[in-house]
Every structure is written in C-alpha cells, then in structure tokens.
Coordinates of C-alpha atoms in Angstrom, one line a residue:
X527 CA -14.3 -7.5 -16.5
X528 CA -17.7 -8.7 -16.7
X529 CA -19.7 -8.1 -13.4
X530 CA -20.1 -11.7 -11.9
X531 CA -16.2 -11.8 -12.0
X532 CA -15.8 -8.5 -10.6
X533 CA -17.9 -9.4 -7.6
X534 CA -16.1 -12.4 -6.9
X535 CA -12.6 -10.3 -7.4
X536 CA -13.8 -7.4 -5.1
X537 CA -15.3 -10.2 -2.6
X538 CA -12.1 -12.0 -2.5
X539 CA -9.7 -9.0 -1.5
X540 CA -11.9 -8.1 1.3
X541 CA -11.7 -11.5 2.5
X542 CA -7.7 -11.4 1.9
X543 CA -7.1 -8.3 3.5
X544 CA -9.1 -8.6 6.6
X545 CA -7.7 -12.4 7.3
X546 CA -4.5 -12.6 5.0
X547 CA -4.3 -14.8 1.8
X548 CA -3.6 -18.3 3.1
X549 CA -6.4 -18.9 5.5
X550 CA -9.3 -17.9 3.2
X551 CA -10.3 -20.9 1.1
X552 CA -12.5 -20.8 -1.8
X553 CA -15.2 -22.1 0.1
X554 CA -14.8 -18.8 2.6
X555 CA -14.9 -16.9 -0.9
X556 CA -18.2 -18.4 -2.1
X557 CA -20.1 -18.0 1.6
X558 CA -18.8 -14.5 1.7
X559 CA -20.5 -13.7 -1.6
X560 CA -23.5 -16.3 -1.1
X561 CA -22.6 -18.0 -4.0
X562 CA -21.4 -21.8 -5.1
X563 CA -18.3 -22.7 -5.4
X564 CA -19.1 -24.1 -9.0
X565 CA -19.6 -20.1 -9.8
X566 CA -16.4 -19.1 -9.2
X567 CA -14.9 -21.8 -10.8
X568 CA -16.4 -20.9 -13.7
X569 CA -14.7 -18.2 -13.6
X570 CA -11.3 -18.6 -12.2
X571 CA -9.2 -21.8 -12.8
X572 CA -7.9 -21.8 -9.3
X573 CA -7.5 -19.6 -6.1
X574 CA -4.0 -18.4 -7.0
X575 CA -5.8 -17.1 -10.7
X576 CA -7.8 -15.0 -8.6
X577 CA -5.2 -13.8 -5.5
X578 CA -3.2 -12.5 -9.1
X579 CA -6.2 -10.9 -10.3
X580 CA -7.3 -9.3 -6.6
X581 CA -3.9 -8.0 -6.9
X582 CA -3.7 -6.2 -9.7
X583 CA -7.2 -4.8 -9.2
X584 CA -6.0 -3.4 -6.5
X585 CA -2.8 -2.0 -7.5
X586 CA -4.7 -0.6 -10.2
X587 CA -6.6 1.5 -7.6
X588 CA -3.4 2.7 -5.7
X589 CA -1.7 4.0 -8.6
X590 CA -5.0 5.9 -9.7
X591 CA -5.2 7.0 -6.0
X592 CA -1.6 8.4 -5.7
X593 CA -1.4 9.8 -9.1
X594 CA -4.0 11.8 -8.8
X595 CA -2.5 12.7 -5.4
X596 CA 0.5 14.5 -7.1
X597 CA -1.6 15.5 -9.4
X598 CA -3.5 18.0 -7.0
X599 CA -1.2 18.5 -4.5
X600 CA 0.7 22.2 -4.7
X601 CA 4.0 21.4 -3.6
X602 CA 6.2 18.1 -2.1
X603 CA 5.2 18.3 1.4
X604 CA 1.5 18.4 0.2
X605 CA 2.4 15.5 -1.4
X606 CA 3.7 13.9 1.6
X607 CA 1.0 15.2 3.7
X608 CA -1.9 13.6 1.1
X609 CA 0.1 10.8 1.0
X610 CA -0.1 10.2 4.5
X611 CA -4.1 10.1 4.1
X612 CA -4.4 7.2 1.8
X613 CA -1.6 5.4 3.9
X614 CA -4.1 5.8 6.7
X615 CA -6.8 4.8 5.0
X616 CA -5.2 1.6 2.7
X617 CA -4.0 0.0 6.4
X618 CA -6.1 0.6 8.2
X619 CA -8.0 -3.3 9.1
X620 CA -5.3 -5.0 6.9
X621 CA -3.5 -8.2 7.9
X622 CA 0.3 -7.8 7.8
X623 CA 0.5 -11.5 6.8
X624 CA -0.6 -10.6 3.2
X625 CA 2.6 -10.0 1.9
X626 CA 4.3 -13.4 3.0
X627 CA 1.5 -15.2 2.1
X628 CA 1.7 -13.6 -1.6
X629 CA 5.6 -14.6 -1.2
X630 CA 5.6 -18.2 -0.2
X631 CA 2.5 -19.3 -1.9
X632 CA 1.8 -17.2 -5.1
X633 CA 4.9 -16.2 -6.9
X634 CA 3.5 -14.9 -9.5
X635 CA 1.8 -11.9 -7.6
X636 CA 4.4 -11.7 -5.8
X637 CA 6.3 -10.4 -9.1
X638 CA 3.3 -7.9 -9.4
X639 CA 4.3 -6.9 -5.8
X640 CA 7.6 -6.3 -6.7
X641 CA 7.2 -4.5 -9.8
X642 CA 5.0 -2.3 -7.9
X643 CA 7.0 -1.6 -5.4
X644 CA 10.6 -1.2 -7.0
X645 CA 9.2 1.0 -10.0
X646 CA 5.7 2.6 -9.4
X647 CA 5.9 3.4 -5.5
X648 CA 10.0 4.3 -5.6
X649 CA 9.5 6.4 -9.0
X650 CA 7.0 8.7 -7.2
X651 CA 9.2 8.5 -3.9
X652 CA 12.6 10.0 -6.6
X653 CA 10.1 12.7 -8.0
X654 CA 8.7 14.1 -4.8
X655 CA 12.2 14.0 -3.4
X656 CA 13.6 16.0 -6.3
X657 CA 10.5 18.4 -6.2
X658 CA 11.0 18.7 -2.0
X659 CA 14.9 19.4 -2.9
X660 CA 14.5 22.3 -5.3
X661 CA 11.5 24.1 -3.5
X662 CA 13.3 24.1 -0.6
X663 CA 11.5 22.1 1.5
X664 CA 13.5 19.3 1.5
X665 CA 17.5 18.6 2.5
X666 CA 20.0 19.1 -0.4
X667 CA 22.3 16.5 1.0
X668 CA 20.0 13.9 0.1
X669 CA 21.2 11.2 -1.8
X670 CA 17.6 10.7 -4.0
X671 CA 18.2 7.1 -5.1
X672 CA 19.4 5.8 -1.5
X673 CA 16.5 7.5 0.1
X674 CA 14.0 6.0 -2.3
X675 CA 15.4 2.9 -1.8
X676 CA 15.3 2.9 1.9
X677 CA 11.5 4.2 1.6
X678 CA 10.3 1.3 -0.3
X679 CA 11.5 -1.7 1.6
X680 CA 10.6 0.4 4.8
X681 CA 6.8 0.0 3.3
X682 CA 8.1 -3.8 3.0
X683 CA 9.5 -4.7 6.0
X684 CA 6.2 -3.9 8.5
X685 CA 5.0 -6.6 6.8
X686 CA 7.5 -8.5 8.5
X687 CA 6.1 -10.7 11.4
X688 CA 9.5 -11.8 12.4
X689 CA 10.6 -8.3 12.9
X690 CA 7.3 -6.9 14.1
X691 CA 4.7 -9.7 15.3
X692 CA 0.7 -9.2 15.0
X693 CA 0.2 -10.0 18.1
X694 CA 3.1 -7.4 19.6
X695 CA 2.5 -4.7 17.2
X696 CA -0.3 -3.0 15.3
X697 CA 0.4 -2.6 11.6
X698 CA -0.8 0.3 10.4
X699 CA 0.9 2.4 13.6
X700 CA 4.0 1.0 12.4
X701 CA 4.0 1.6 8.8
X702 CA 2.9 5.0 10.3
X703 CA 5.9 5.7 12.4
X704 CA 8.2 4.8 9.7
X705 CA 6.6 7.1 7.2
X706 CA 6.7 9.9 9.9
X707 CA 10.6 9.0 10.7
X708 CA 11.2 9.2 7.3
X709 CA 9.4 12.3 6.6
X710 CA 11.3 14.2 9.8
X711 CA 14.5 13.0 8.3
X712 CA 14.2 14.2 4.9
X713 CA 12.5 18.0 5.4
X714 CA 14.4 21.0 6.3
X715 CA 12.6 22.9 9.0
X716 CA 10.1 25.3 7.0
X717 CA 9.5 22.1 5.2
X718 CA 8.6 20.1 8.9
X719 CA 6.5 23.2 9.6
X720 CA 4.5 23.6 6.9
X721 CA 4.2 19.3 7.0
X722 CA 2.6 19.4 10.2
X723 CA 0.2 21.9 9.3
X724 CA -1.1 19.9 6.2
X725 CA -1.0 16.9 8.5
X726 CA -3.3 18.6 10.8
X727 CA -5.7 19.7 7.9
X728 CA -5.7 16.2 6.7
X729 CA -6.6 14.7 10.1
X730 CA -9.3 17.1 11.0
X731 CA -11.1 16.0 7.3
X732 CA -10.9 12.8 8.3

C-alpha cells in the first residue's frame, strides 16, 4: 500500500474506533490528517472503500497478533491468559457502535466481520479448547463446537447497545466479564489455578 494511502487508512480507523463509523465524515478524515479532502479522494472512491479497507487492515493485525499468541504460549491456559492481554488492549477506547454501524451501513465489511469471526476467531477458540481438554486443563464434558460457538457471538453481542447501552455500561468491562465467565466455565480447577496466576503475571506487565 503505498504510504499516502496508508496514512489515510491508519488515520481513518483511529477516527472509527474512538467515535464509531457513522459519525466520522470524510471531512473529519481529512482534518484529522491535515489534509484535503480532494487527497483522499484520490485515493479512495468513497467512505465505505475505505471503512472496507480500515477493516481488513485491521483484521490483518489481529490475526498476526493472536497467531503469534499461540504460537508462544506453552500450554491452553497460556493461551487464554495471553489472550486476555490483547483483549485488554484491542478495547480498550473503542466505541461499541462500530459493529452496527459496519452492519447497517457497509455490508460489505460487514461480510469481512463475519468471515472473521465465524472462521478465524472460532477456529482458534476449537483448537485451544481441544489443546485445554487433552492437557488437562480444561473439562472433558465440553462440547468443543457448541462452546466455540457460544464464544464467538459472546465477543458479538457487547457490541449490542440494545442489550448493553453506552451510556449504562462500559464496553470493554463487559467483553471482559464474559471472557472471564467463559474462561471459569470451561477450566477444571488446576486449570483455574494456574489461569489466575498467568493472569496476574500479565497484569503486573502491563
């Protein structure tokens, strides 16, 4: 990507994830990076090319983030633990209202969203399950699929402002309970103890 449209793609997502997707305008785009609007049109046909593009940039970045995540970690609850410490970090100052936005007024990165979601994020979810299962760590009455399932559209749903309003909740606290609810309910207890001491680890680094 050459570096003018790079700038403009990593100026953009800042904008959108601070203030959500439908109230930054291209004008807001070309103030934030001190440049005309004319430049950006140069380089993007419209404001949905460029919400598609910010997208994928970013989902780019996650799955480099998280595979190199179980690629260091040791064991499942590592995993889970490290995982934890991008979670914190990706939601923290985000605006819940970026999903629905993506929904109702860009389908077409909504699709990215999706894809994301129900194969990238759920396949990692099924392989540290199965990993947690067979060193021990996790419950062997899990039902893998079910579980994943339930994980990814828990990520989904705190993006929900009719379920969990801006203004009533915080988001990342509640993406954070639910990851911490599902954690408890999946680990046996050696696996809970040794999560909370990687946990601690994690926070004290931070």
């Amino acid at each position: 990507m050459e570096e003018v449209k790079k700038r403009i793609v990593i100026g953009a997502s800042e904008l959108f994830h601070k203030y959500g997707i439908r109230s930054v305008s291209m004008d807001d785009i070309a103030r934030h990076l001190t440049v005309s609007k004319k430049t950006i049109y140069q380089y993007f046909k419209d404001k949905d090319e460029i919400v598609t593009l910010t997208l994928r940039a970013h989902m780019e970045m996650e799955m480099k983030e998280y595979d190199e995540v179980f690629e260091v970690a040791t064991n499942a609850v590592e995993e889970l633990a490290l995982v934890s410490k991008c979670m914190r970090k990706d939601f923290k100052d985000m605006n819940p209202s970026l999903l629905f936005d993506m929904q109702k007024y860009h389908p077409g990165a909504w699709k990215i969203w999706l894809d994301f979601k129900n194969e990238f994020i759920k396949d990692h979810v099924v392989s540290n399950l199965k990993r947690g299962i067979e060193e021990g760590y996790f419950r062997k009455d899990i039902d893998v699929e079910v579980m994943a399932i339930f994980r990814v559209e828990q990520v989904q749903l705190a993006f929900d402002d009719s379920v969990f309003p801006s203004d009533q909740f915080d988001f990342k606290k509640v993406q954070m309970q639910f990851f911490n609810h599902f954690v408890h309910g999946i680990v046996t207890e050696k696996g809970l103890e040794l999560f909370e001491a990687y946990l601690e680890k994690t926070l004290q680094q931070e």
